[in-house]
Amino acid sequence: MDKIEFKQTFIERLAELYAMEVSDATPIELYQTLGSIVSTTYTKQWSKSWQDYRDTKQKQVYYFSIEFLPGKMLKSNLLNMGWLEIVEEALSELGIKLDDLIEIEPDMALGNGGLGRLASCFMDSIASQSLPGNGNGIRYRYGLFKQRFVDGHQVELPDEWLPKGNIWEVRKDSKAVDVHFGGSVHLEEHHGRLKPVYHGGYTVRAVPYDTGMVGYKNGTVNTMRLWDVAIPAEEEEHYRSIEDRRMVEELTSVLYPDDSNEAGRKLRLSQEYFFVSAGVQSILRYYKNLHLPLEQISRYIAIHINDTHPAMCIAEFMRLLVDQENLKWEKAWRLTLQVMSYTNHTIMAEALEKWSIEMMQDVCPRIYQIIEEIDRRFVEEMSTFHNQGLIQRTRIIQDGQIHMAHLAILGSHSTNGVAKIHSDLLKNVILNDFYVLYPSRFNNKTNGIAQRRWSQLANPAMTKVLNQTIGDSWHRTPTDLHLLMNFTEDDEVLEQLAAAKLENKKRLAAYIKEHKGIEVSPEAIFDVQIKRLHAYKRQLMNLMHILKLYFELKNDPKRDIHPRVFIFGAKAAPSYHYAKAIIKAINETANLINHDPDIQDKIKVVFLENYNVSLAEKIIPAAEVSEQISLATKEASGTSNMKLMLNGALTIATLDGANIEIREAVGEENIVTFGLTEKEVYRYYQEQNYRSLEWYHNDPVIQRILNAFIDGTIPNIVNEGKQIFDSLIQYHDEFFVLRDFADYCRAQEIINQLYQDSRRWNQISLINIANAGIFSADNTVERYAEDIWQIRPNPSSQLGGAAQHD
Ligand code: B1H
């Protein structure tokens, strides 16, 4: 479609939809019109992709995730369709700014953080690699809460995103399936086989809403299927009371806002079973329509379990094969193992899901029976070869609880971690017992990011420089960014990149002024920590370093530091009081420092509200320092580290998660690392000899800073300050903040020094961009496709399968 054609279509569509002309239409109407043109255009390719997969019976993967975090989709769809430039120009000729329309789109936030965003980055890359793959999740009516600050405290507001209209989804009533909950089950003999007989309980209808996942200029459009709940018409009489109806509606009402532990809530378990059962049933229905033998299902279908939240896929698949399709247990189990694969995203103990037997029996009694049988057979089978200790530690049911990670590992052929260090810890420490039993099941797949969204879409200024310098092959082949390494000594390129960064910083400065009323200088270093608020991520250590600088400047206003703006973005789980205390402390410190005339704008602290995908797209292009400072071993991978690196930020990092691979990629001189290593952390655990109190007593700097939390230096944090102080002293500083603090300050001083040499700094920035290509999710999903899912690119995609040039 060319510009003239597009303008014509736009004017016609606006008239069809609203009987209006451009000059009369509001941005909402213009947005709807553009969305309608985009979606009706890719719809043809959507049904073609789908028919291709079906007609040629290609193996497909289904990515089950209780969270998807796509953010806004308009611009990404335009980019992937190859329309972005034409549409932007054509609209501008009609007097419309594309950016004004993008503002209208709600930010789809059906996820908490890295795990949900990873699922969406994968959806983009799976489609862009012409791979046959689909998402399966929940269509929450309320996404992750909106964060507001009131007197520096986090306040949560509901995220009602749907009433604004979601132009990308298509409701498919004809594809609905029923999901049964509760009641009881007993087994009866039928023709020599035991069959379940259900009593009571209730049935709900799962109705899918499909959203097209548009691949990058390859004609592939895959499906993200999110399930909504409805009361089946024929069951109306069972749902007479308001409570009964509410109970059903609640199933898809809210996303649980805790990204580490959801303390055994029945509704959460019901949500898990709901989207698992709906998804697995619809896959099986599709497969049966292909009229292929059930025994061959693993040649055509792969199911991926994103963390343990969908681990019941294993039991649900068994239920359908055994109860409904009458397969023998052994055969069904073999198929289940071949179909299923699992990714672990954390070693934090509180995030490893366990459910009580009672609750599981209550929510899905037949699933409980099946898990019990899986467990029983595992113990029986292992008893001839292995010692009892090992078996007891690895079995699924222990002490009245069902260990979902055990189910996921024992019921699948692949368990992977999300960065090298994380996968090694799984094998050697956390899941070592399982590794001993099934070494070949374990593998690593380092995370990746949707490269084009985090460069071309978020950072057009940098993109322009890159295109002029190295061409545009990196759009499809992100490792071609490496071509930039030919320009490390090219002053013109270095300066152009610096100019692009400055432009982005000015834009962020304007945003900060508008939203926080804080004036920041674009000449200052923009230092960014953006991620969920968690003790292990150590935002507190960042705050302590800010306080250190503050006290130094108070003592010696002439102290020579390059001005710096410390920027935070972070939501805390609503029930995570400690994390909220840290938010309050950062906000009060910001207030104190930003208004202190002695500081002369040498440091500014900005905590931006409501960190989400759209805000990330504004912050990341302007960032110069990327704070990746979790305690070694705790951050499984991290993904903001990759996005910031791609945008030319220098990483200050512990040797944790993917930071280690980033260091390998850029070289030691182009990253600043500090802190305890994995080995040192484990030595402390073993010898139990970390005494945070001693670090407090022996270090006057630490003392001065910690006292500020309880002596009124930081105002209005009487309770929060005490809680923070106590966590470090009385409760022994679980995440070694005091232990790593001095080394962190040393690393920060190196950054301050490096920034003085702007040429050197610009080189580091360029080298970071040049080496970010390996962290493209295109790459990551290719590895999943080859090693785990065994799926291949669709040969009839417009790229003929393999990735080729534009
Ligand atoms: C990650 C979670 C998570 N790991 C429980 N685990 C949740 C756990 O709702 N819950 O109950 C939700 C999310 N999220 C993150 O995954 C890791 O912390 C990051 O290091 C990693 O980059 C990301 C993607 O792999």
Tab-separated table of N, CA and C and ligand atoms in Angstrom, residues 66-67 112-116 118 255-262 268 272 306-307 309 343-347 351 353 418 447 536-537 634-640, ligand 1:
chain	number	residue	atom	x	y	z
A	66	ILE	N	0.405	-17.488	32.521
A	66	ILE	CA	-0.672	-16.822	33.260
A	66	ILE	C	-0.545	-15.301	33.130
A	67	GLU	N	0.541	-14.858	32.496
A	67	GLU	CA	0.742	-13.421	32.271
A	67	GLU	C	1.217	-13.164	30.848
A	112	ASN	N	2.897	-8.942	35.521
A	112	ASN	CA	3.544	-8.217	36.608
A	112	ASN	C	4.847	-7.552	36.196
A	113	GLY	N	5.691	-8.304	35.498
A	113	GLY	CA	7.038	-7.789	35.228
A	113	GLY	C	7.719	-8.642	34.177
A	114	GLY	N	8.951	-9.013	34.479
A	114	GLY	CA	9.801	-9.695	33.498
A	114	GLY	C	9.184	-10.944	32.888
A	115	LEU	N	8.526	-11.743	33.717
A	115	LEU	CA	7.981	-13.003	33.211
A	115	LEU	C	6.900	-12.775	32.162
A	116	GLY	N	6.013	-11.831	32.425
A	116	GLY	CA	4.940	-11.540	31.477
A	116	GLY	C	5.452	-10.830	30.237
A	118	LEU	N	8.427	-11.140	29.035
A	118	LEU	CA	9.155	-12.146	28.255
A	118	LEU	C	8.192	-12.914	27.357
A	255	LEU	N	-5.718	-9.878	37.706
A	255	LEU	CA	-4.380	-10.453	37.726
A	255	LEU	C	-3.833	-10.323	39.144
A	256	TYR	N	-3.329	-11.392	39.691
A	256	TYR	CA	-2.688	-11.289	41.004
A	256	TYR	C	-1.431	-10.445	40.893
A	257	PRO	N	-1.336	-9.424	41.764
A	257	PRO	CA	-0.285	-8.422	41.583
A	257	PRO	C	1.001	-8.710	42.339
A	258	ASP	N	1.194	-9.936	42.770
A	258	ASP	CA	2.433	-10.256	43.479
A	258	ASP	C	3.300	-11.081	42.546
A	259	ASP	N	4.481	-10.602	42.251
A	259	ASP	CA	5.290	-11.356	41.293
A	259	ASP	C	6.246	-12.315	41.977
A	260	SER	N	5.996	-12.613	43.240
A	260	SER	CA	6.862	-13.637	43.831
A	260	SER	C	6.090	-14.697	44.593
A	261	ASN	N	5.132	-14.298	45.419
A	261	ASN	CA	4.401	-15.372	46.073
A	261	ASN	C	2.929	-15.039	46.245
A	262	GLU	N	2.107	-15.959	45.914
A	262	GLU	CA	0.676	-15.748	46.080
A	262	GLU	C	0.230	-16.794	47.078
A	268	ARG	N	-6.728	-18.091	42.901
A	268	ARG	CA	-5.563	-18.180	42.021
A	268	ARG	C	-5.442	-19.590	41.431
A	272	GLU	N	-5.661	-20.789	37.499
A	272	GLU	CA	-4.676	-21.638	36.832
A	272	GLU	C	-5.364	-22.810	36.134
A	306	ASN	N	5.104	-21.924	31.102
A	306	ASN	CA	5.904	-20.761	31.501
A	306	ASN	C	5.822	-20.589	33.013
A	307	ASP	N	6.857	-21.030	33.688
A	307	ASP	CA	6.860	-21.151	35.147
A	307	ASP	C	5.798	-22.183	35.570
A	309	HIS	N	2.938	-21.899	37.014
A	309	HIS	CA	1.510	-21.543	37.081
A	309	HIS	C	0.644	-22.400	36.146
A	343	THR	N	9.775	-23.991	31.780
A	343	THR	CA	10.810	-23.008	32.108
A	343	THR	C	10.691	-22.585	33.561
A	344	ASN	N	11.799	-22.637	34.275
A	344	ASN	CA	11.851	-22.112	35.635
A	344	ASN	C	12.379	-20.681	35.576
A	345	HIS	N	11.742	-19.765	36.306
A	345	HIS	CA	12.136	-18.359	36.256
A	345	HIS	C	12.708	-17.820	37.552
A	346	THR	N	12.790	-18.624	38.574
A	346	THR	CA	13.292	-18.072	39.831
A	346	THR	C	13.726	-19.184	40.771
A	347	ILE	N	14.701	-18.840	41.620
A	347	ILE	CA	15.062	-19.788	42.674
A	347	ILE	C	14.603	-19.271	44.032
A	351	ALA	N	8.689	-18.156	45.829
A	351	ALA	CA	7.972	-18.168	44.558
A	351	ALA	C	7.754	-19.579	44.022
A	353	GLU	N	5.813	-22.579	43.795
A	353	GLU	CA	4.402	-22.819	44.129
A	353	GLU	C	4.158	-24.165	44.800
A	418	VAL	N	16.831	-19.445	32.729
A	418	VAL	CA	16.709	-18.312	31.815
A	418	VAL	C	18.005	-17.500	31.651
A	447	ASN	N	17.389	-15.610	28.310
A	447	ASN	CA	16.293	-14.753	27.856
A	447	ASN	C	16.720	-13.828	26.719
A	536	TYR	N	15.515	-8.249	47.082
A	536	TYR	CA	16.708	-8.836	46.478
A	536	TYR	C	17.272	-7.990	45.331
A	537	LYS	N	16.439	-7.138	44.743
A	537	LYS	CA	16.921	-6.276	43.651
A	537	LYS	C	17.685	-5.058	44.186
A	634	LYS	N	20.351	-14.204	42.824
A	634	LYS	CA	18.919	-13.990	43.064
A	634	LYS	C	18.120	-13.604	41.821
A	635	GLU	N	18.706	-12.865	40.900
A	635	GLU	CA	17.962	-12.453	39.704
A	635	GLU	C	18.185	-13.517	38.640
A	636	ALA	N	17.152	-14.268	38.325
A	636	ALA	CA	17.336	-15.388	37.410
A	636	ALA	C	17.997	-14.930	36.107
A	637	SER	N	17.465	-13.892	35.518
A	637	SER	CA	18.093	-13.365	34.307
A	637	SER	C	18.088	-11.842	34.311
A	638	GLY	N	16.882	-11.273	34.443
A	638	GLY	CA	16.721	-9.849	34.180
A	638	GLY	C	16.569	-9.662	32.688
A	639	THR	N	15.786	-8.681	32.296
A	639	THR	CA	15.667	-8.360	30.875
A	639	THR	C	15.789	-6.851	30.632
A	640	SER	N	15.555	-6.034	31.672
A	640	SER	CA	15.774	-4.597	31.474
A	640	SER	C	17.257	-4.355	31.226
B	1	B1H	C1	10.381	-13.907	37.374
B	1	B1H	C2	8.631	-14.574	38.418
B	1	B1H	C3	7.293	-14.671	38.913
B	1	B1H	N1	10.704	-14.992	38.058
B	1	B1H	C4	5.703	-15.623	40.471
B	1	B1H	N2	9.592	-15.396	38.703
B	1	B1H	C5	4.704	-14.842	39.926
B	1	B1H	C6	6.990	-15.538	39.971
B	1	B1H	O1	2.492	-14.185	39.991
B	1	B1H	N3	3.419	-14.894	40.453
B	1	B1H	O2	3.152	-15.696	41.375
B	1	B1H	C7	4.984	-13.990	38.870
B	1	B1H	C8	6.292	-13.910	38.373
B	1	B1H	N4	9.103	-13.638	37.586
B	1	B1H	C9	11.305	-13.125	36.510
B	1	B1H	O3	11.315	-13.711	35.203
B	1	B1H	C10	12.736	-13.125	37.043
B	1	B1H	O4	12.767	-12.545	38.336
B	1	B1H	C11	13.639	-12.333	36.115
B	1	B1H	O5	14.981	-12.417	36.533
B	1	B1H	C12	13.536	-12.902	34.704
B	1	B1H	O6	14.247	-12.093	33.797
B	1	B1H	C13	12.083	-12.974	34.261
B	1	B1H	C14	11.918	-13.628	32.913
B	1	B1H	O7	12.542	-14.862	32.882
